[in-house]
XYZ file of C-alpha atoms in Angstrom:
772
model
C 192.629 73.146 -35.586
C 193.123 71.624 -39.015
C 190.426 71.856 -41.645
C 189.667 68.233 -42.511
C 186.862 65.970 -43.544
C 186.345 62.251 -43.592
C 185.520 60.773 -46.947
C 181.786 60.628 -47.378
C 180.679 57.078 -47.945
C 184.229 55.682 -47.867
C 184.171 52.046 -46.806
C 187.137 49.914 -45.911
C 187.528 47.429 -48.766
C 187.517 43.739 -48.047
C 191.126 42.522 -47.784
C 192.357 40.458 -50.679
C 192.570 36.886 -49.322
C 195.317 35.823 -51.745
C 197.691 38.753 -51.202
C 198.282 39.720 -47.560
C 199.413 43.244 -46.705
C 202.531 42.002 -44.914
C 204.245 39.937 -47.608
C 207.621 38.557 -46.558
C 208.463 37.514 -50.127
C 207.711 39.228 -53.443
C 205.109 37.593 -55.688
C 203.917 38.111 -59.258
C 200.594 39.871 -59.816
C 197.952 37.315 -60.769
C 194.570 37.913 -62.390
C 192.743 38.311 -59.073
C 195.191 40.840 -57.665
C 195.234 42.683 -60.990
C 191.514 43.323 -60.467
C 192.129 44.466 -56.869
C 194.721 47.012 -58.003
C 192.526 48.441 -60.759
C 189.620 48.730 -58.328
C 191.832 50.745 -55.986
C 192.861 53.055 -58.808
C 189.240 53.677 -59.759
C 188.384 54.549 -56.145
C 191.143 57.140 -56.158
C 188.944 59.250 -58.435
C 187.053 60.236 -55.281
C 190.123 62.256 -54.274
C 189.923 64.325 -57.461
C 186.653 65.951 -56.397
C 188.409 68.441 -54.133
C 191.666 70.220 -54.858
C 193.409 72.858 -52.778
C 196.824 72.681 -54.437
C 197.382 70.465 -57.494
C 200.682 68.598 -57.906
C 202.396 67.108 -60.933
C 205.457 64.827 -60.891
C 207.788 64.293 -63.843
C 210.424 61.552 -63.623
C 213.349 61.304 -66.037
C 215.379 58.090 -66.329
C 218.562 58.004 -68.392
C 219.492 54.377 -68.991
C 222.309 54.943 -71.479
C 223.379 57.216 -74.313
C 220.267 57.782 -76.446
C 218.122 55.663 -74.148
C 215.732 57.207 -71.667
C 212.185 57.173 -70.369
C 209.836 59.771 -68.893
C 206.853 59.258 -66.599
C 204.274 61.837 -65.511
C 201.803 61.453 -62.665
C 199.512 63.725 -60.652
C 196.221 65.561 -61.189
C 195.450 66.912 -64.650
C 194.618 70.525 -63.810
C 194.918 73.608 -66.054
C 195.343 71.357 -69.117
C 198.869 70.492 -67.969
C 199.047 66.977 -69.463
C 198.260 68.202 -72.970
C 200.889 70.938 -72.661
C 203.513 68.489 -71.355
C 202.769 66.047 -74.155
C 203.159 68.746 -76.797
C 206.491 69.697 -75.239
C 207.902 66.169 -75.097
C 206.691 65.168 -78.552
C 207.476 68.463 -80.267
C 210.588 69.739 -78.485
C 212.251 66.540 -77.267
C 211.077 64.215 -80.067
C 209.850 61.621 -77.593
C 207.637 58.670 -78.454
C 204.396 58.309 -76.540
C 203.932 54.959 -74.765
C 200.851 53.292 -73.329
C 201.025 53.460 -69.513
C 197.761 51.535 -69.016
C 194.652 52.879 -67.272
C 192.251 52.002 -64.469
C 190.277 49.389 -66.450
C 190.970 45.719 -65.680
C 191.787 44.937 -69.327
C 194.988 47.047 -69.368
C 198.306 46.590 -67.654
C 198.499 48.162 -64.216
C 199.465 51.817 -64.726
C 202.376 53.219 -62.726
C 201.770 56.755 -64.000
C 199.353 58.864 -66.053
C 201.604 59.422 -69.094
C 204.752 57.703 -70.332
C 207.265 58.473 -73.082
C 210.359 56.938 -74.631
C 213.064 59.600 -74.553
C 215.955 59.378 -77.032
C 217.639 62.577 -75.857
C 219.640 61.350 -72.848
C 223.354 61.867 -73.515
C 226.490 60.679 -71.725
C 230.023 61.947 -72.249
C 233.200 60.244 -71.047
C 233.603 58.236 -67.852
C 233.653 60.987 -65.218
C 229.879 61.275 -64.705
C 229.208 63.848 -67.444
C 225.642 63.702 -68.796
C 222.925 66.088 -69.896
C 220.326 65.271 -67.236
C 220.970 68.559 -65.433
C 220.494 70.576 -68.599
C 217.349 68.669 -69.537
C 216.020 69.121 -65.998
C 216.419 72.869 -66.375
C 214.643 72.808 -69.752
C 211.645 71.202 -68.055
C 211.790 73.737 -65.213
C 211.937 76.630 -67.683
C 208.919 75.207 -69.532
C 206.808 74.262 -66.505
C 207.597 77.474 -64.599
C 208.412 80.067 -67.235
C 205.734 79.056 -69.758
C 203.009 77.231 -67.794
C 203.687 79.126 -64.517
C 203.709 75.987 -62.327
C 205.864 76.206 -59.179
C 208.961 74.072 -58.692
C 208.678 72.313 -55.330
C 211.231 69.486 -55.304
C 213.988 67.943 -57.399
C 215.065 64.457 -56.316
C 217.833 62.520 -57.994
C 219.834 59.362 -57.760
C 222.025 56.886 -59.558
C 221.004 53.244 -59.811
C 222.251 50.154 -61.609
C 225.191 47.857 -60.912
C 227.667 50.668 -61.688
C 225.366 53.507 -60.619
C 225.279 54.596 -64.263
C 221.487 54.796 -64.643
C 220.430 58.356 -63.785
C 217.085 59.290 -62.293
C 215.622 62.721 -61.627
C 212.207 63.389 -60.094
C 210.664 66.860 -60.352
C 207.566 67.857 -58.404
C 205.639 70.978 -59.381
C 202.649 72.493 -57.621
C 199.933 75.002 -58.413
C 200.650 77.798 -60.934
C 201.918 81.055 -59.466
C 202.267 84.251 -61.541
C 205.786 85.002 -60.282
C 207.067 81.907 -62.079
C 206.590 83.784 -65.341
C 209.333 86.233 -64.384
C 211.470 84.467 -61.728
C 214.566 82.789 -63.233
C 216.002 79.455 -62.097
C 219.670 78.449 -62.023
C 221.255 75.040 -61.414
C 224.765 74.605 -60.044
C 226.118 71.059 -59.980
C 229.260 70.080 -58.085
C 230.993 66.777 -58.833
C 233.757 65.625 -56.515
C 235.651 64.219 -59.479
C 236.660 67.857 -59.928
C 234.007 69.457 -62.110
C 231.341 72.167 -61.835
C 228.372 72.674 -64.155
C 225.935 75.561 -64.545
C 222.599 75.224 -66.314
C 220.181 78.111 -66.710
C 218.726 80.172 -69.521
C 218.811 83.637 -67.913
C 217.481 86.857 -69.343
C 219.890 89.793 -69.575
C 218.540 91.439 -66.404
C 219.529 88.341 -64.373
C 222.606 87.264 -66.330
C 225.137 89.215 -64.289
C 225.205 86.375 -61.756
C 226.960 84.153 -64.310
C 229.926 86.476 -64.653
C 230.116 86.805 -60.877
C 230.117 83.010 -60.570
C 233.024 82.853 -63.019
C 235.046 84.981 -60.615
C 233.865 83.061 -57.546
C 234.697 79.633 -58.978
C 238.120 80.846 -60.100
C 238.815 82.158 -56.603
C 237.194 79.517 -54.366
C 237.683 76.403 -56.530
C 240.732 77.426 -58.572
C 238.447 76.520 -61.478
C 238.999 77.068 -65.168
C 236.106 77.355 -67.573
C 236.227 74.783 -70.365
C 234.406 75.167 -73.671
C 232.932 72.390 -75.776
C 230.369 70.997 -73.345
C 227.331 72.892 -74.636
C 225.364 69.656 -75.174
C 225.616 68.867 -71.480
C 225.423 72.215 -69.679
C 225.629 75.959 -70.261
C 228.959 76.473 -68.471
C 231.531 73.842 -67.532
C 234.486 74.211 -65.171
C 237.352 72.023 -64.026
C 238.362 72.642 -60.431
C 241.947 72.814 -59.279
C 243.736 69.852 -57.748
C 242.971 69.071 -54.092
C 239.984 71.422 -53.995
C 237.647 68.459 -53.536
C 239.152 66.415 -50.715
C 238.486 62.872 -49.597
C 236.307 60.139 -51.050
C 232.545 60.076 -50.600
C 231.626 59.182 -47.025
C 235.153 59.605 -45.644
C 235.985 61.841 -42.689
C 238.320 63.826 -44.932
C 235.640 64.718 -47.477
C 234.881 68.439 -47.722
C 232.135 67.989 -50.296
C 229.287 69.000 -47.961
C 231.203 72.069 -46.818
C 231.765 73.201 -50.410
C 228.078 72.716 -51.273
C 227.008 74.791 -48.265
C 229.539 77.454 -49.207
C 228.055 77.702 -52.722
C 224.539 78.119 -51.257
C 225.687 80.964 -49.018
C 227.568 82.625 -51.868
C 224.704 82.635 -54.362
C 222.137 83.880 -51.835
C 224.349 86.911 -51.188
C 223.210 88.218 -54.566
C 219.932 90.043 -54.347
C 216.809 87.924 -54.488
C 218.328 84.445 -54.970
C 217.479 81.499 -52.698
C 217.851 77.722 -52.773
C 214.612 75.945 -53.690
C 215.707 72.361 -54.361
C 218.740 70.117 -54.168
C 219.585 66.481 -54.690
C 222.681 64.474 -53.925
C 223.930 61.165 -55.257
C 227.028 59.024 -55.674
C 228.340 57.526 -58.864
C 230.974 55.080 -60.021
C 231.110 51.342 -59.416
C 232.432 51.900 -55.887
C 230.367 55.004 -55.212
C 233.482 57.030 -54.414
C 232.370 60.195 -56.182
C 229.726 62.607 -54.902
C 227.560 64.941 -56.925
C 225.132 67.603 -55.799
C 222.644 69.580 -57.871
C 221.459 72.829 -56.285
C 218.639 74.792 -57.918
C 218.225 78.459 -57.073
C 215.396 80.865 -57.877
C 215.353 84.634 -57.819
C 212.198 84.896 -55.737
C 213.240 87.633 -53.266
C 212.638 85.298 -50.336
C 212.025 87.238 -47.090
C 214.898 85.365 -45.428
C 217.197 87.261 -47.796
C 220.860 86.312 -47.490
C 220.451 84.244 -44.306
C 223.089 81.523 -44.163
C 222.441 77.811 -44.579
C 223.355 75.059 -42.157
C 223.628 71.548 -43.553
C 223.090 68.472 -41.372
C 223.853 65.023 -42.800
C 222.599 61.949 -40.923
C 224.179 58.619 -41.821
C 222.590 55.243 -41.073
C 225.897 53.929 -39.722
C 225.747 56.539 -36.968
C 227.898 59.282 -38.489
C 226.751 62.907 -38.507
C 228.182 65.832 -40.447
C 227.401 69.513 -39.872
C 228.452 72.246 -42.312
C 227.868 75.979 -42.194
C 228.895 79.316 -40.802
C 228.641 79.948 -37.053
C 225.452 82.036 -37.180
C 223.636 82.842 -33.928
C 225.835 80.340 -32.041
C 224.063 77.543 -33.914
C 227.103 75.223 -34.001
C 227.484 75.418 -30.224
C 223.782 74.818 -29.587
C 223.627 71.884 -32.014
C 226.799 70.468 -30.494
C 225.115 70.449 -27.102
C 222.010 68.756 -28.521
C 223.965 66.027 -30.318
C 226.325 65.273 -27.457
C 223.953 65.518 -24.500
C 220.617 64.427 -26.017
C 221.841 61.866 -28.535
C 225.060 60.812 -26.821
C 227.203 61.614 -29.862
C 230.958 62.058 -29.724
C 232.991 64.491 -31.773
C 234.888 62.743 -34.562
C 236.719 65.720 -36.021
C 236.469 69.301 -37.197
C 238.004 71.492 -39.862
C 237.163 74.803 -41.508
C 237.818 76.555 -44.796
C 237.788 80.255 -45.615
C 238.553 83.255 -43.439
C 236.599 85.913 -41.564
C 232.889 85.998 -42.241
C 233.459 83.495 -45.092
C 234.737 80.841 -42.679
C 232.695 77.654 -43.022
C 232.944 74.958 -40.353
C 232.645 71.210 -40.863
C 232.054 69.131 -37.735
C 231.803 65.347 -37.582
C 230.187 63.211 -34.917
C 229.929 59.493 -34.280
C 226.816 57.988 -32.779
C 226.659 54.574 -31.138
C 223.351 53.568 -32.659
C 222.233 50.342 -34.260
C 219.581 50.222 -36.978
C 219.064 53.993 -37.047
C 215.428 55.144 -37.196
C 215.943 57.868 -39.804
C 212.340 59.072 -39.583
C 212.649 59.727 -35.852
C 216.127 61.248 -36.223
C 214.892 63.641 -38.913
C 211.909 64.684 -36.804
C 214.143 65.238 -33.759
C 216.582 67.414 -35.721
C 213.754 69.513 -37.176
C 212.355 69.878 -33.642
C 215.713 71.196 -32.423
C 215.923 73.783 -35.202
C 212.289 74.827 -34.770
C 212.993 75.613 -31.121
C 215.923 77.802 -32.239
C 213.690 79.697 -34.703
C 215.230 78.024 -37.782
C 213.235 76.510 -40.684
C 213.901 73.487 -42.853
C 214.382 74.583 -46.467
C 215.273 71.514 -48.532
C 216.197 67.858 -48.016
C 217.637 65.000 -50.052
C 218.629 61.390 -49.518
C 221.088 59.018 -51.102
C 222.886 55.725 -50.593
C 226.611 56.076 -49.959
C 229.491 53.648 -49.607
C 231.101 54.173 -46.233
C 233.858 51.883 -44.891
C 232.898 49.349 -47.536
C 229.220 49.335 -46.554
C 226.344 50.840 -48.521
C 224.127 52.869 -46.221
C 221.367 55.467 -46.305
C 222.194 59.134 -45.814
C 219.854 62.071 -45.203
C 220.787 65.678 -45.990
C 218.824 68.544 -44.386
C 219.385 72.279 -44.917
C 218.086 74.905 -42.505
C 218.057 78.704 -42.319
C 217.255 81.066 -39.457
C 213.589 81.839 -40.079
C 210.817 84.103 -38.906
C 209.275 81.587 -36.517
C 209.265 82.369 -32.823
C 212.160 80.940 -30.812
C 210.942 78.256 -28.415
C 207.948 77.131 -30.481
C 207.450 74.135 -32.774
C 205.270 74.475 -35.841
C 203.227 71.309 -36.539
C 205.098 69.016 -38.980
C 204.277 65.526 -40.220
C 206.983 63.195 -41.537
C 205.845 60.289 -43.709
C 208.053 57.500 -44.983
C 207.002 55.189 -47.814
C 209.178 52.097 -48.180
C 208.326 50.291 -51.418
C 209.841 46.985 -50.306
C 212.085 44.350 -51.855
C 211.670 42.419 -55.089
C 212.579 38.878 -56.084
C 215.909 38.853 -58.012
C 214.470 36.328 -60.478
C 211.720 38.757 -61.490
C 213.919 41.831 -62.022
C 215.135 40.649 -65.413
C 211.588 40.204 -66.739
C 210.065 43.542 -67.762
C 206.781 41.960 -68.833
C 205.715 40.722 -65.415
C 204.638 42.894 -62.507
C 205.649 41.901 -59.002
C 204.216 42.869 -55.632
C 207.181 43.843 -53.484
C 207.785 42.341 -50.049
C 207.999 44.094 -46.657
C 206.249 47.289 -47.759
C 205.745 49.835 -44.999
C 204.333 53.302 -44.384
C 205.339 55.218 -41.286
C 204.186 58.583 -39.968
C 205.581 60.749 -37.192
C 204.513 64.212 -36.065
C 205.939 67.113 -34.122
C 204.235 70.268 -32.917
C 203.588 72.491 -29.918
C 204.519 70.522 -26.823
C 205.914 67.501 -28.673
C 209.313 68.081 -27.042
C 207.479 67.375 -23.774
C 205.587 64.332 -25.036
C 202.358 66.164 -25.935
C 200.437 65.901 -29.211
C 198.612 68.944 -30.595
C 195.058 68.690 -32.019
C 196.407 69.173 -35.559
C 198.674 66.146 -35.160
C 195.907 64.002 -33.669
C 193.689 64.811 -36.642
C 196.506 64.175 -39.130
C 197.282 60.761 -37.619
C 193.625 59.734 -37.655
C 193.061 60.882 -41.217
C 196.289 59.248 -42.407
C 194.978 55.960 -41.014
C 191.778 56.485 -43.009
C 193.786 57.097 -46.178
C 195.930 53.972 -45.732
C 193.121 51.611 -44.829
C 190.441 52.961 -47.188
C 192.494 53.550 -50.329
C 195.611 51.403 -49.941
C 193.992 48.423 -48.248
C 196.710 48.636 -45.595
C 196.747 47.416 -42.040
C 198.260 48.973 -38.925
C 201.353 47.369 -37.432
C 203.141 47.883 -34.148
C 204.989 51.207 -34.453
C 207.692 52.715 -32.281
C 206.935 55.323 -29.666
C 205.733 58.558 -31.224
C 204.932 57.132 -34.660
C 202.514 54.811 -36.391
C 203.381 52.078 -38.883
C 201.310 50.342 -41.531
C 201.795 47.317 -43.772
C 200.535 47.490 -47.329
C 200.814 45.814 -50.728
C 200.356 48.724 -53.142
C 203.966 49.074 -54.333
C 204.725 47.240 -57.562
C 207.609 47.090 -60.036
C 208.473 45.827 -63.510
C 212.032 45.019 -64.416
C 214.758 46.701 -62.388
C 213.773 50.360 -62.548
C 210.073 50.813 -63.315
C 207.918 51.194 -60.196
C 204.822 53.023 -58.922
C 206.253 54.733 -55.823
C 205.872 58.184 -57.403
C 202.197 57.501 -58.126
C 201.431 56.870 -54.461
C 203.656 59.709 -53.277
C 201.496 62.110 -55.272
C 198.316 60.592 -53.866
C 199.668 61.054 -50.359
C 200.343 64.724 -51.170
C 196.793 65.103 -52.500
C 195.376 63.664 -49.289
C 197.473 65.723 -46.880
C 197.034 68.983 -48.795
C 193.534 68.722 -50.238
C 191.808 66.813 -47.434
C 193.676 68.111 -44.406
C 194.925 71.518 -45.539
C 198.598 70.927 -44.698
C 201.405 72.443 -46.777
C 203.764 70.212 -48.724
C 207.315 71.221 -47.749
C 209.759 68.761 -49.290
C 210.264 65.133 -50.282
C 213.416 63.093 -50.698
C 213.997 59.823 -52.534
C 216.559 57.164 -51.615
C 217.526 54.220 -53.826
C 218.946 51.448 -51.645
C 220.047 47.896 -52.254
C 222.637 46.282 -54.498
C 221.720 48.382 -57.522
C 219.310 50.907 -56.022
C 216.265 48.699 -56.489
C 214.819 49.253 -52.990
C 213.039 52.619 -53.086
C 212.182 54.797 -50.127
C 210.520 58.208 -50.155
C 210.267 60.636 -47.249
C 207.735 63.472 -47.410
C 207.463 66.380 -44.964
C 204.313 68.472 -44.451
C 203.704 71.524 -42.257
C 200.458 72.939 -40.907
C 200.250 76.675 -41.701
C 196.629 77.233 -40.675
C 193.305 76.835 -42.459
C 193.334 77.321 -46.219
C 190.535 77.985 -48.643
C 189.996 75.649 -51.555
C 191.520 76.913 -54.792
C 189.123 77.226 -57.746
C 191.291 75.150 -60.082
C 190.640 75.040 -63.803
C 190.744 71.800 -65.749
C 190.549 73.488 -69.143
C 192.516 76.324 -70.672
C 189.907 76.716 -73.433
C 186.504 77.441 -71.865
C 185.015 78.157 -75.305
C 186.043 77.308 -78.854
C 183.519 79.346 -80.845
C 184.776 82.058 -83.168
C 184.801 85.488 -81.555
C 184.547 88.948 -83.084
C 188.181 90.209 -83.277
C 187.002 93.824 -83.464
C 186.097 93.551 -79.794
C 189.686 92.811 -78.748
C 191.358 95.769 -76.982
C 193.953 97.543 -79.104
C 196.636 97.179 -76.415
C 196.584 93.353 -76.488
C 199.864 91.776 -77.640
C 199.555 87.997 -77.880
C 199.223 86.874 -81.497
C 198.041 83.455 -80.279
C 195.024 85.151 -78.666
C 194.425 87.770 -81.368
C 194.447 85.054 -84.040
C 192.217 82.867 -81.825
C 194.683 79.999 -81.678
C 194.519 80.256 -77.882
C 191.824 81.625 -75.613
C 193.977 83.160 -72.889
C 197.533 84.182 -72.072
C 199.101 86.007 -69.137
C 202.099 88.306 -69.529
C 204.166 90.479 -67.212
C 203.124 94.120 -67.322
C 205.321 96.771 -68.855
C 207.005 99.159 -66.456
C 204.588 101.978 -67.274
C 201.616 99.684 -66.570
C 203.122 98.631 -63.250
C 203.712 102.279 -62.309
C 200.097 103.119 -63.192
C 198.862 100.274 -61.007
C 200.975 101.530 -58.116
C 199.383 104.978 -58.517
C 195.922 103.402 -58.519
C 196.672 101.289 -55.442
C 198.139 104.273 -53.579
C 195.184 106.490 -54.452
C 192.624 103.988 -53.124
C 194.553 102.921 -50.007
C 192.816 103.906 -46.757
C 194.701 103.256 -43.521
C 191.615 102.039 -41.689
C 191.781 98.834 -39.631
C 188.684 96.635 -39.961
C 187.661 93.359 -38.379
C 188.367 91.446 -41.612
C 192.120 92.075 -41.496
C 194.087 89.097 -40.200
C 195.785 90.115 -36.930
C 199.550 90.556 -37.027
C 200.700 89.385 -33.610
C 204.251 90.629 -34.195
C 203.243 94.193 -35.107
C 203.257 97.161 -32.754
C 199.822 98.494 -31.790
C 200.090 101.461 -34.140
C 201.480 99.310 -36.992
C 198.786 96.646 -37.090
C 197.504 98.346 -40.224
C 200.067 98.628 -43.072
C 201.129 102.059 -44.265
C 201.225 101.126 -47.947
C 200.826 98.336 -50.478
C 203.803 97.787 -52.762
C 203.241 96.400 -56.251
C 206.147 93.956 -56.478
C 205.147 92.534 -59.853
C 202.101 92.843 -62.090
C 200.651 90.656 -64.838
C 197.973 91.258 -67.445
C 195.539 88.633 -68.688
C 194.394 88.659 -72.310
C 191.304 86.435 -72.309
C 189.322 86.469 -75.559
C 186.254 84.645 -74.253
C 185.876 86.665 -71.025
C 186.352 89.895 -72.986
C 183.602 88.762 -75.350
C 181.297 88.012 -72.400
C 181.909 91.503 -71.037
C 181.172 93.136 -74.384
C 177.947 91.161 -74.885
C 176.768 92.002 -71.367
C 177.277 95.705 -71.987
C 175.514 95.891 -75.386
C 171.932 95.956 -74.110
C 172.645 97.249 -70.618
C 172.058 100.722 -69.265
C 174.459 102.428 -66.948
C 174.371 105.389 -64.633
C 176.958 108.100 -64.168
C 178.371 106.437 -61.058
C 181.830 107.157 -59.684
C 183.939 104.673 -57.778
C 187.110 105.493 -55.855
C 189.386 104.092 -58.579
C 188.025 106.621 -61.079
C 189.291 109.552 -59.004
C 192.737 109.446 -60.620
C 193.833 109.524 -64.256
C 196.537 107.018 -65.223
C 197.702 105.145 -68.306
C 195.053 102.533 -67.494
C 192.130 104.977 -67.456
C 191.980 105.161 -71.244
C 191.384 101.413 -71.454
C 187.937 101.664 -69.884
C 184.692 101.911 -71.850
C 181.765 103.994 -70.546
C 180.244 102.279 -67.518
C 183.417 100.346 -66.737
C 185.604 100.782 -63.664
C 188.564 99.048 -62.061
C 187.850 97.152 -58.846
C 189.893 94.885 -56.590
C 189.640 91.287 -55.397
C 192.122 89.961 -52.804
C 193.154 86.315 -52.988
C 196.261 84.120 -53.075
C 198.473 83.803 -56.177
C 197.447 80.275 -57.200
C 193.765 81.153 -56.955
C 194.448 84.283 -58.982
C 195.993 82.205 -61.769
C 192.972 79.906 -61.747
C 190.492 82.801 -61.892
C 192.413 84.274 -64.832
C 191.900 80.995 -66.718
C 188.117 80.781 -66.585
C 186.845 83.760 -64.652
C 185.185 83.689 -61.250
C 183.278 80.550 -60.274
C 180.263 81.254 -58.077
C 180.516 77.754 -56.584
C 183.343 79.163 -54.475
C 181.542 82.315 -53.332
C 182.130 82.885 -49.631
C 184.642 80.033 -49.265
C 187.152 82.465 -47.738
C 185.124 84.812 -45.540
C 181.399 84.165 -45.964
C 178.702 85.927 -47.963
C 177.508 89.113 -46.301
C 175.418 90.108 -49.331
C 174.608 86.663 -50.667
C 176.407 84.548 -53.281
C 178.323 86.658 -55.767
C 181.660 88.054 -56.829
C 182.952 90.352 -54.091
C 184.925 93.403 -55.252
C 186.235 96.480 -53.455
C 186.898 100.090 -54.442
C 189.794 100.412 -51.972
C 193.005 98.461 -52.395
C 193.354 98.385 -48.595
C 190.049 96.502 -48.307
C 190.986 93.794 -50.799
C 194.409 93.531 -49.184
C 192.624 92.102 -46.141
C 191.863 88.977 -48.177
C 195.258 88.700 -49.844
C 197.364 85.666 -48.911
C 200.506 83.924 -50.047
C 200.445 80.292 -51.151
C 202.131 78.887 -48.053
C 204.553 76.000 -48.072
C 207.572 78.247 -48.741
C 206.221 79.252 -52.170
C 207.169 82.910 -52.693
C 206.426 83.598 -49.003
C 204.922 86.979 -48.116
C 203.911 87.770 -51.707
C 200.128 88.192 -51.655
C 197.840 88.506 -54.651
C 195.224 91.024 -55.732
C 193.199 90.961 -58.930
C 192.525 94.341 -60.535
C 189.384 93.691 -62.555
C 187.783 95.629 -65.358
C 184.127 95.657 -64.231
C 180.940 96.897 -65.864
C 179.251 98.630 -62.937
C 176.093 99.560 -64.840
C 173.402 100.974 -62.567
C 174.399 99.927 -59.064
C 172.129 98.984 -56.196
C 173.497 100.653 -53.051
C 172.821 99.220 -49.605
C 174.435 99.379 -46.195
C 172.627 96.352 -44.741
C 173.620 92.726 -45.096
C 171.379 90.136 -46.705
C 170.846 88.108 -49.865
C 170.517 91.044 -52.287
């Protein structure tokens, strides 16, 4: 059952009499509706009181050479807005703009922060630009420096000639592995070019040389110098490697993209974490695909990808290797369940490198893409496959612009024959009045706005709805009516539909869809405890002005609230530098320019931690360990804990608190289990101090490292057997019982444990529970 709560005191607002929720024609925002919108934005502050997983969205728009704009929206946790502003102003030489705020006297804000960006660059007429490289610079900063986790990259081309570039990046809660896990972008362009962007350390750089060989072999590609302003490596593919125009039956673009995914994930530790597809050129004949990989040692390893493309005109494309008879099973589903007909097939490569492309036609009018997506995910769930990434675009097919959805799956660890609960939400921002698009000063309320939600889960293939889905549907209705002022409409079977009037735009390209997408994520994750899986953005209409966003969530079980930190500087007072440990490295901390930094441990520190963990591991199964239903009876308890990666926090203020607490305190000669072994770390302890463990999940660990433990959260995971306090363990095996991963496909199966330097003092020993 999902962990959820209705909003205390939330009342449905009175509908605005002058602006109905089901507008059939766009109107300009007047003074009365301006007040309504600002009131809604102020009420949204209620959602900031609880956070499980914070999200931040950064949107880049390249309007022309030297002309660009950046918008940022989402919750301001961990001081992220200040850090982003310093990056854009200092590194990218942006100009800060006024986005407005939630007071009636300002313009209606579409985001939290906004910048004019002069760094967008375009080269030639074949689609070359630096948006991919700049995207990777943001990823390197957000992940490698701030430790936030890349969740989604959406992209698209808009404008009369599809020459305005947009990229949307969504990051979620900080995770320590981001400090060491590299990212790599590969971009294919059907005009015959390949780009690589990624600033890799030497230990990961061997993949670049291997890609040189692969591209030369598979794409007959030659590396071309002189494009350093646009990407890190640039290749021109051989003639006839990319076949067919975008949307044509002859196109092998999807097959080539799938082949690249399979190739890169053959190298140890790499997996696909985001992708986005788009078309460019006045006639939309050229395809481009950005694929972003991360070396995160995903437990699915080198499992192959299967790509399914659903087209609104009723055309379906399937690309991938024939793993576990998946092509045959999907063929049966499409032909017998959906009534599709085969429209062609071809393959490229030989042996185990053979990749199949199958095409189907589907006699369907006005395709319900939300339902089709849910049905396809249901099919793959029943086969034990998991959705990994998704993207949408508008393509020109047979002279008609239409919507296209791309889904990539891999054989997962889920049980064959079961369906994990998923919720699919579609936000359609509506249509504007052509007369208003040329006026960037006025804000218009778009017409025909809609929100739709559909769920799948255990039994949904037989028409049943699980308790988690019932709760999600009910709470989604609360969100729409209470915060968006929306009203329910007649939905199709299996889904619910709502009219609303929250989506606004200025000019041709500025809109607030991203703002409400983030608020939807906050609601589903923070209120209901679902995991955000992926979102995809589609720009439809004559010049991409009609925006649609699809967001997919999955229920992974109850989650504890994360103790997020809104400040990276809990104290500004001057501290005594003589108290700083002599093994600290960060000059920013030692010189008191920053309060705290986290760094990867040296190899000898990691080895010492492994010794400590091994020494204090007891293979004793207790009631607090989460059952492993897949394990054999004698393997329910692990045999060992492996230290995959380790990080050390240098926190000046917390160190000062520890030193002050010890000055006047007495301590007894008390041994704990961690003191029974001498390692490199032993010499870093003062008399009375010992190392102890605290199991948690990685995002919570990063938050605790920022400001220390917060007693407000005591017992939020497992209760308080000895009263409110900070619960530590002497045995690594005990704390491992409380270790979790972050869910939502974020470094799956990597759990977190804090190894804390504790002043034990004179302990009180008891073997009875109670508020001691």
